[in-house]
Amino acid sequence: MLAVRVDAHGGPEVLRAVELPEPVPGPGAVLVRHEVVGVNYVDTQHRAGTPYPVELPLIPGIEAAGTVAGLGQSVDGVRVGDRVAYAGPMVGVYAELAAVPRDVLVPVPDGLPSSAAAAVLLQGMTAHAMTHDVHRGSPGEWALVHAAAGGTGSLLVQFLVEQGVRVLATASSEAKAGYLRGLGVERVVDSRRVDLVEAVRAIVSDGVDVVYDSVGRATFEASLRAVHPMGLIVAFGQSSGPVAPMDVARLSGLTGEGLPGSLWLTWPALTDYNSTREALAGRAATVFEAVLNGTITPAIAESLPLRDAARAHELLEARSVIGKILLEV
C-alpha cells in the first residue's frame, strides 16, 4: 500500500511516499481503507518532533474516513463495507489502509460525504465539547476566538453563533476576516497589526466572558488580559509554541500586574470528554447531524493527493488557508 512516512524529524520535506505491506488487524481491530485523511496542526508538530515527541519511523495523522475492509478477531457491531471515521489514535493514518481499534470507530451517516466526515470529526467534536460541556454559551455573552478561520476555529465560531454568543475573532488577513463575518462574527481584529488587548477592550470595555486560545505563546498573555474578572480562558493548542511556565497566583489578579482576578483556565482534552464509547459515539453523531442540518458547515481549504502531504503541511504552517486541509487517498 501507499503510505507517507517520516524517518527523521524536520520540515515538510521529510514526508516521503513509500510502499509498505498492508497492515493485518489484530484482535479487536478493524482494517479501514481510507478515502480521506484530515490534516491537523498537531501532525506538523509530530513531524517536527516538538513539542510532542514521537517515535520514528512515523506514519503521521490522527483522523480519517473510509470503509471497513477487514475484521480482526472478536470484533462485532461493524461489517465489511461499512462507512466509518475515527480521530485520535496514531495508527499510521497517512496511508491507504490502517488497522484501527474498533472502539474508536464511529459510523458515517448516509448523505454525509467522507470528505465532510474527515473535515469535522476531530475539530468538530473539539468545538462541540468546548461550547457545550466546558462552557455552554448564552445569548449576549462575548467570546474571543483566536485563529478563528482555521479548521477548529471556524467550527467553534459557528457553534457559538448558533448559541447567540457575540463573537470577536482574530484573523491574519482580510480574506479570513471576510469569511468570518459571513459566519456571523461581529468584530474581527488582526492581532499582528494592533495591540490585541486594547482592541478587545475598545469593543468590550469590561472584557469578554470567555477566550478560546489555540495559538499559545503568542496570544496567551493577551488572553489573560482580555477577559473580565471571573472570566474563562480555554486553551486548546499551541501553534505558536508552548506558553512559558506561569505562577498560578497570576490568576488571582493580586500580583500587581493589573490582571483581572479570579480567572478560570482549562485545557480540555477529548480523551476525557469522550472517555466512554457512549460519549464518543454520541458526540460524533451530534457533530455529523450538525453538518447535515446546516448548523455548521466545514470550509475545505484544499484537497490534495496523499502523496502531496508535504505540500499540505507547508500550507498549514504558512497559516494562509481558511478551513481544513484534506488528503485524498
Tab-separated table of C-alpha atoms in Angstrom:
chain	number	residue	atom	x	y	z
A	1	MET	CA	0.000	0.000	0.000
A	2	LEU	CA	0.982	3.636	-0.403
A	3	ALA	CA	1.921	5.472	2.790
A	4	VAL	CA	3.686	8.689	3.758
A	5	ARG	CA	6.432	8.183	6.352
A	6	VAL	CA	8.745	10.305	8.498
A	7	ASP	CA	12.175	8.729	9.084
A	8	ALA	CA	13.816	11.804	10.633
A	9	HIS	CA	12.275	14.860	12.267
A	10	GLY	CA	12.351	18.044	10.232
A	11	GLY	CA	10.374	20.234	7.857
A	12	PRO	CA	7.701	19.147	5.370
A	13	GLU	CA	10.405	17.714	3.108
A	14	VAL	CA	10.862	14.730	5.473
A	15	LEU	CA	7.392	13.442	4.496
A	16	ARG	CA	8.164	10.760	1.926
A	17	ALA	CA	5.883	8.439	-0.032
A	18	VAL	CA	6.743	4.759	0.465
A	19	GLU	CA	5.263	1.358	-0.397
A	20	LEU	CA	4.562	-0.823	2.638
A	21	PRO	CA	2.827	-4.154	3.302
A	22	GLU	CA	-0.853	-3.899	4.111
A	23	PRO	CA	-1.496	-3.995	7.876
A	24	VAL	CA	-3.239	-7.013	9.388
A	25	PRO	CA	-5.855	-6.207	12.042
A	26	GLY	CA	-5.305	-7.979	15.344
A	27	PRO	CA	-7.941	-8.912	17.914
A	28	GLY	CA	-10.386	-6.055	18.476
A	29	ALA	CA	-9.119	-4.115	15.442
A	30	VAL	CA	-10.633	-3.259	12.086
A	31	LEU	CA	-8.890	-2.772	8.755
A	32	VAL	CA	-10.042	0.564	7.322
A	33	ARG	CA	-9.492	1.547	3.708
A	34	HIS	CA	-9.091	5.314	3.832
A	35	GLU	CA	-10.881	7.596	1.430
A	36	VAL	CA	-9.980	10.935	3.021
A	37	VAL	CA	-7.429	11.879	5.687
A	38	GLY	CA	-7.866	15.027	7.760
A	39	VAL	CA	-4.701	17.083	8.226
A	40	ASN	CA	-4.354	18.699	11.659
A	41	TYR	CA	-1.776	21.121	13.021
A	42	VAL	CA	-0.595	18.542	15.527
A	43	ASP	CA	0.534	16.441	12.539
A	44	THR	CA	3.148	19.098	11.779
A	45	GLN	CA	4.315	19.004	15.393
A	46	HIS	CA	4.642	15.219	15.333
A	47	ARG	CA	6.618	15.523	12.102
A	48	ALA	CA	8.917	18.155	13.627
A	49	GLY	CA	9.277	16.262	16.912
A	50	THR	CA	8.305	19.239	19.063
A	51	PRO	CA	6.599	19.982	21.366
A	52	TYR	CA	5.205	16.441	21.252
A	53	PRO	CA	7.967	13.823	20.923
A	54	VAL	CA	7.077	10.711	18.933
A	55	GLU	CA	8.983	7.589	17.971
A	56	LEU	CA	10.375	7.169	14.472
A	57	PRO	CA	9.786	5.955	11.854
A	58	LEU	CA	6.329	7.521	11.905
A	59	ILE	CA	3.342	7.425	9.588
A	60	PRO	CA	1.628	10.645	10.762
A	61	GLY	CA	-2.022	11.503	11.143
A	62	ILE	CA	-4.818	11.119	13.651
A	63	GLU	CA	-8.032	11.432	11.596
A	64	ALA	CA	-9.583	9.710	8.579
A	65	ALA	CA	-12.775	8.448	6.981
A	66	GLY	CA	-13.254	5.417	4.785
A	67	THR	CA	-14.762	1.942	4.635
A	68	VAL	CA	-14.246	-1.265	6.581
A	69	ALA	CA	-12.041	-3.626	4.562
A	70	GLY	CA	-11.438	-6.410	7.096
A	71	LEU	CA	-12.080	-7.529	10.672
A	72	GLY	CA	-9.803	-8.847	13.365
A	73	GLN	CA	-10.869	-11.435	15.906
A	74	SER	CA	-13.547	-10.599	18.485
A	75	VAL	CA	-14.949	-7.651	16.534
A	76	ASP	CA	-18.690	-7.084	16.422
A	77	GLY	CA	-21.040	-4.239	15.585
A	78	VAL	CA	-19.333	-3.441	12.283
A	79	ARG	CA	-19.252	-5.158	8.890
A	80	VAL	CA	-17.038	-5.094	5.826
A	81	GLY	CA	-18.211	-2.237	3.609
A	82	ASP	CA	-19.490	-0.039	6.446
A	83	ARG	CA	-18.610	3.640	6.191
A	84	VAL	CA	-16.642	4.751	9.255
A	85	ALA	CA	-14.442	7.535	10.579
A	86	TYR	CA	-12.080	7.934	13.506
A	87	ALA	CA	-9.969	10.572	15.202
A	88	GLY	CA	-7.272	10.424	17.843
A	89	PRO	CA	-5.175	7.256	17.613
A	90	MET	CA	-1.843	7.314	15.793
A	91	VAL	CA	-2.273	4.104	13.835
A	92	GLY	CA	-0.483	5.024	10.604
A	93	VAL	CA	-3.117	7.320	9.142
A	94	TYR	CA	-1.274	8.863	6.172
A	95	ALA	CA	-1.752	5.607	4.268
A	96	GLU	CA	-4.217	3.769	2.092
A	97	LEU	CA	-5.069	1.325	4.892
A	98	ALA	CA	-4.814	1.243	8.683
A	99	ALA	CA	-5.618	-1.261	11.426
A	100	VAL	CA	-7.788	0.714	13.839
A	101	PRO	CA	-9.171	-0.248	17.274
A	102	ARG	CA	-12.891	-0.991	16.916
A	103	ASP	CA	-13.791	1.173	19.905
A	104	VAL	CA	-12.652	4.430	18.254
A	105	LEU	CA	-14.624	3.946	15.024
A	106	VAL	CA	-17.863	5.855	14.520
A	107	PRO	CA	-20.391	5.318	11.719
A	108	VAL	CA	-20.648	7.906	8.961
A	109	PRO	CA	-24.319	8.572	8.187
A	110	ASP	CA	-25.875	8.319	4.751
A	111	GLY	CA	-25.805	11.643	2.972
A	112	LEU	CA	-22.571	12.830	4.593
A	113	PRO	CA	-19.583	12.683	2.223
A	114	SER	CA	-16.385	11.160	3.569
A	115	SER	CA	-14.678	14.495	2.946
A	116	ALA	CA	-17.086	16.222	5.323
A	117	ALA	CA	-16.670	13.481	7.932
A	118	ALA	CA	-12.889	13.815	7.850
A	119	ALA	CA	-13.177	17.604	7.941
A	120	VAL	CA	-15.313	17.805	11.091
A	121	LEU	CA	-14.797	14.731	13.249
A	122	LEU	CA	-11.826	15.784	15.377
A	123	GLN	CA	-12.197	19.541	15.161
A	124	GLY	CA	-15.984	19.457	15.287
A	125	MET	CA	-16.002	17.282	18.402
A	126	THR	CA	-13.411	19.583	19.969
A	127	ALA	CA	-15.502	22.658	19.191
A	128	HIS	CA	-18.660	20.936	20.411
A	129	ALA	CA	-17.098	19.909	23.728
A	130	MET	CA	-15.797	23.439	24.342
A	131	THR	CA	-19.157	25.083	23.613
A	132	HIS	CA	-21.459	22.520	25.213
A	133	ASP	CA	-19.504	20.914	28.066
A	134	VAL	CA	-16.606	23.179	29.036
A	135	HIS	CA	-18.755	26.309	28.798
A	136	ARG	CA	-22.217	26.446	27.278
A	137	GLY	CA	-22.642	29.786	25.565
A	138	SER	CA	-25.537	32.089	26.367
A	139	PRO	CA	-27.148	34.799	24.247
A	140	GLY	CA	-25.409	38.132	24.714
A	141	GLU	CA	-22.127	36.730	26.014
A	142	TRP	CA	-18.901	37.828	24.349
A	143	ALA	CA	-16.328	35.251	23.236
A	144	LEU	CA	-12.866	35.944	21.823
A	145	VAL	CA	-11.716	33.243	19.394
A	146	HIS	CA	-8.087	33.203	18.265
A	147	ALA	CA	-7.194	31.771	14.834
A	148	ALA	CA	-10.910	31.747	14.117
A	149	ALA	CA	-10.611	30.981	10.391
A	150	GLY	CA	-8.821	27.688	10.968
A	151	GLY	CA	-10.438	24.261	10.976
A	152	THR	CA	-11.376	24.186	14.655
A	153	GLY	CA	-11.822	27.926	14.993
A	154	SER	CA	-14.357	28.182	12.191
A	155	LEU	CA	-16.489	25.349	13.612
A	156	LEU	CA	-16.194	26.818	17.102
A	157	VAL	CA	-17.443	30.164	15.784
A	158	GLN	CA	-20.457	28.523	14.154
A	159	PHE	CA	-21.486	26.715	17.352
A	160	LEU	CA	-21.109	29.972	19.316
A	161	VAL	CA	-23.181	31.967	16.837
A	162	GLU	CA	-25.881	29.276	16.979
A	163	GLN	CA	-25.977	29.793	20.764
A	164	GLY	CA	-26.429	33.541	20.380
A	165	VAL	CA	-22.930	34.379	21.601
A	166	ARG	CA	-21.380	37.586	20.278
A	167	VAL	CA	-18.048	36.625	18.731
A	168	LEU	CA	-14.906	38.706	18.475
A	169	ALA	CA	-12.292	36.923	16.399
A	170	THR	CA	-8.642	37.289	15.479
A	171	ALA	CA	-7.527	36.670	11.902
A	172	SER	CA	-4.391	37.420	9.915
A	173	SER	CA	-5.833	38.555	6.561
A	174	GLU	CA	-8.770	40.439	5.108
A	175	ALA	CA	-9.854	37.298	3.266
A	176	LYS	CA	-10.129	35.462	6.572
A	177	ALA	CA	-11.905	38.431	8.148
A	178	GLY	CA	-14.476	38.466	5.352
A	179	TYR	CA	-15.076	34.733	5.714
A	180	LEU	CA	-15.616	35.114	9.464
A	181	ARG	CA	-18.048	37.993	9.062
A	182	GLY	CA	-20.013	35.725	6.742
A	183	LEU	CA	-20.283	33.203	9.594
A	184	GLY	CA	-21.772	35.838	11.898
A	185	VAL	CA	-18.675	37.122	13.702
A	186	GLU	CA	-19.394	40.680	14.880
A	187	ARG	CA	-15.857	42.036	15.045
A	188	VAL	CA	-12.548	40.831	13.618
A	189	VAL	CA	-9.127	42.134	14.662
A	190	ASP	CA	-5.706	41.432	13.188
A	191	SER	CA	-3.601	40.710	16.258
A	192	ARG	CA	-0.433	41.095	14.215
A	193	ARG	CA	-1.186	44.727	13.408
A	194	VAL	CA	-2.819	46.072	16.582
A	195	ASP	CA	-2.470	45.765	20.336
A	196	LEU	CA	-4.904	42.920	20.923
A	197	VAL	CA	-5.857	43.846	24.481
A	198	GLU	CA	-6.524	47.459	23.544
A	199	ALA	CA	-8.570	46.339	20.538
A	200	VAL	CA	-10.671	43.953	22.627
A	201	ARG	CA	-11.233	46.469	25.418
A	202	ALA	CA	-12.264	49.100	22.878
A	203	ILE	CA	-15.061	46.779	21.803
A	204	VAL	CA	-15.945	45.158	25.149
A	205	SER	CA	-14.755	47.564	27.844
A	206	ASP	CA	-15.177	45.152	30.760
A	207	GLY	CA	-13.560	42.252	28.917
A	208	VAL	CA	-15.035	39.191	27.258
A	209	ASP	CA	-16.687	36.305	29.064
A	210	VAL	CA	-14.535	33.581	27.537
A	211	VAL	CA	-11.418	33.267	25.365
A	212	TYR	CA	-10.704	30.259	23.150
A	213	ASP	CA	-6.943	30.140	22.545
A	214	SER	CA	-5.340	27.600	20.220
A	215	VAL	CA	-2.288	29.740	19.481
A	216	GLY	CA	-0.417	29.554	22.775
A	217	ARG	CA	2.754	31.526	23.312
A	218	ALA	CA	1.938	34.448	21.015
A	219	THR	CA	-1.534	35.149	22.420
A	220	PHE	CA	-1.718	33.771	25.951
A	221	GLU	CA	-0.735	36.970	27.789
A	222	ALA	CA	-3.296	38.930	25.802
A	223	SER	CA	-5.898	36.264	26.573
A	224	LEU	CA	-5.281	36.724	30.310
A	225	ARG	CA	-5.917	40.449	29.971
A	226	ALA	CA	-8.864	40.252	27.571
A	227	VAL	CA	-11.353	38.548	29.915
A	228	HIS	CA	-13.348	40.177	32.694
A	229	PRO	CA	-12.902	39.142	36.354
A	230	MET	CA	-14.087	35.554	36.864
A	231	GLY	CA	-13.765	35.025	33.117
A	232	LEU	CA	-12.711	31.782	31.464
A	233	ILE	CA	-9.717	31.022	29.236
A	234	VAL	CA	-9.980	27.791	27.251
A	235	ALA	CA	-6.592	26.751	25.886
A	236	PHE	CA	-6.639	24.009	23.263
A	237	GLY	CA	-3.483	24.355	21.211
A	238	GLN	CA	-0.059	25.938	20.900
A	239	SER	CA	0.514	26.590	17.226
A	240	SER	CA	2.943	29.415	18.048
A	241	GLY	CA	4.771	27.349	20.670
A	242	PRO	CA	4.196	26.399	24.304
A	243	VAL	CA	3.306	29.022	26.893
A	244	ALA	CA	6.095	29.837	29.341
A	245	PRO	CA	5.723	28.384	32.855
A	246	MET	CA	3.456	30.654	34.909
A	247	ASP	CA	2.857	31.328	38.589
A	248	VAL	CA	-0.710	30.180	39.203
A	249	ALA	CA	-1.162	33.151	41.561
A	250	ARG	CA	-1.463	35.358	38.475
A	251	LEU	CA	-4.988	34.007	38.013
A	252	SER	CA	-5.952	35.732	41.281
A	253	GLY	CA	-5.362	39.242	39.951
A	254	LEU	CA	-3.442	40.024	43.148
A	255	THR	CA	0.113	40.036	41.782
A	256	GLY	CA	0.203	43.754	40.994
A	257	GLU	CA	0.223	43.328	37.196
A	258	GLY	CA	-3.202	44.776	36.545
A	259	LEU	CA	-4.643	41.409	35.552
A	260	PRO	CA	-8.339	40.661	36.067
A	261	GLY	CA	-8.890	38.388	39.050
A	262	SER	CA	-10.484	35.059	39.863
A	263	LEU	CA	-9.791	33.724	36.389
A	264	TRP	CA	-10.576	30.209	35.254
A	265	LEU	CA	-8.103	28.413	32.980
A	266	THR	CA	-8.598	24.989	31.421
A	267	TRP	CA	-7.212	22.793	28.640
A	268	PRO	CA	-9.961	20.340	27.653
A	269	ALA	CA	-8.873	17.024	26.135
A	270	LEU	CA	-11.273	14.948	24.058
A	271	THR	CA	-9.866	11.813	25.663
A	272	ASP	CA	-11.574	12.992	28.853
A	273	TYR	CA	-14.770	14.423	27.398
A	274	ASN	CA	-15.146	11.339	25.155
A	275	SER	CA	-13.882	8.913	27.792
A	276	THR	CA	-16.618	6.327	27.176
A	277	ARG	CA	-17.746	4.656	23.988
A	278	GLU	CA	-21.198	6.181	24.501
A	279	ALA	CA	-19.783	9.693	24.834
A	280	LEU	CA	-17.651	9.331	21.698
A	281	ALA	CA	-20.422	7.874	19.561
A	282	GLY	CA	-22.953	10.394	20.840
A	283	ARG	CA	-20.761	13.427	20.214
A	284	ALA	CA	-19.710	12.235	16.766
A	285	ALA	CA	-23.347	11.678	15.801
A	286	THR	CA	-24.262	15.139	17.086
A	287	VAL	CA	-21.483	16.777	15.080
A	288	PHE	CA	-22.358	14.871	11.906
A	289	GLU	CA	-26.013	15.831	12.338
A	290	ALA	CA	-24.986	19.468	12.811
A	291	VAL	CA	-23.410	19.320	9.352
A	292	LEU	CA	-26.433	17.630	7.800
A	293	ASN	CA	-28.886	20.166	9.286
A	294	GLY	CA	-26.745	23.178	8.428
A	295	THR	CA	-25.771	24.257	11.941
A	296	ILE	CA	-22.115	24.017	10.925
A	297	THR	CA	-20.517	23.967	7.503
A	298	PRO	CA	-16.884	22.895	7.218
A	299	ALA	CA	-14.671	25.001	4.995
A	300	ILE	CA	-12.404	22.815	2.859
A	301	ALA	CA	-9.293	24.841	2.111
A	302	GLU	CA	-7.524	22.247	-0.042
A	303	SER	CA	-7.947	18.614	-1.082
A	304	LEU	CA	-4.615	17.149	-2.133
A	305	PRO	CA	-3.443	13.652	-3.123
A	306	LEU	CA	-1.927	11.608	-0.300
A	307	ARG	CA	1.483	11.833	-1.987
A	308	ASP	CA	1.342	15.618	-1.566
A	309	ALA	CA	1.276	15.513	2.228
A	310	ALA	CA	4.377	17.729	2.334
A	311	ARG	CA	2.509	20.438	0.457
A	312	ALA	CA	-0.397	20.131	2.893
A	313	HIS	CA	1.973	20.736	5.804
A	314	GLU	CA	3.532	23.723	4.040
A	315	LEU	CA	0.122	25.320	3.570
A	316	LEU	CA	-0.942	24.640	7.142
A	317	GLU	CA	2.236	26.046	8.668
A	318	ALA	CA	2.046	29.143	6.471
A	319	ARG	CA	-1.324	29.907	8.123
A	320	SER	CA	-2.614	31.118	4.782
A	321	VAL	CA	-5.595	28.791	4.407
A	322	ILE	CA	-9.195	29.125	5.503
A	323	GLY	CA	-10.602	25.936	6.987
A	324	LYS	CA	-9.474	22.340	6.710
A	325	ILE	CA	-6.853	20.647	4.526
A	326	LEU	CA	-7.634	17.095	3.368
A	327	LEU	CA	-5.639	14.335	1.727
A	328	GLU	CA	-7.483	12.253	-0.852
A	329	VAL	CA	-6.421	8.609	-0.796
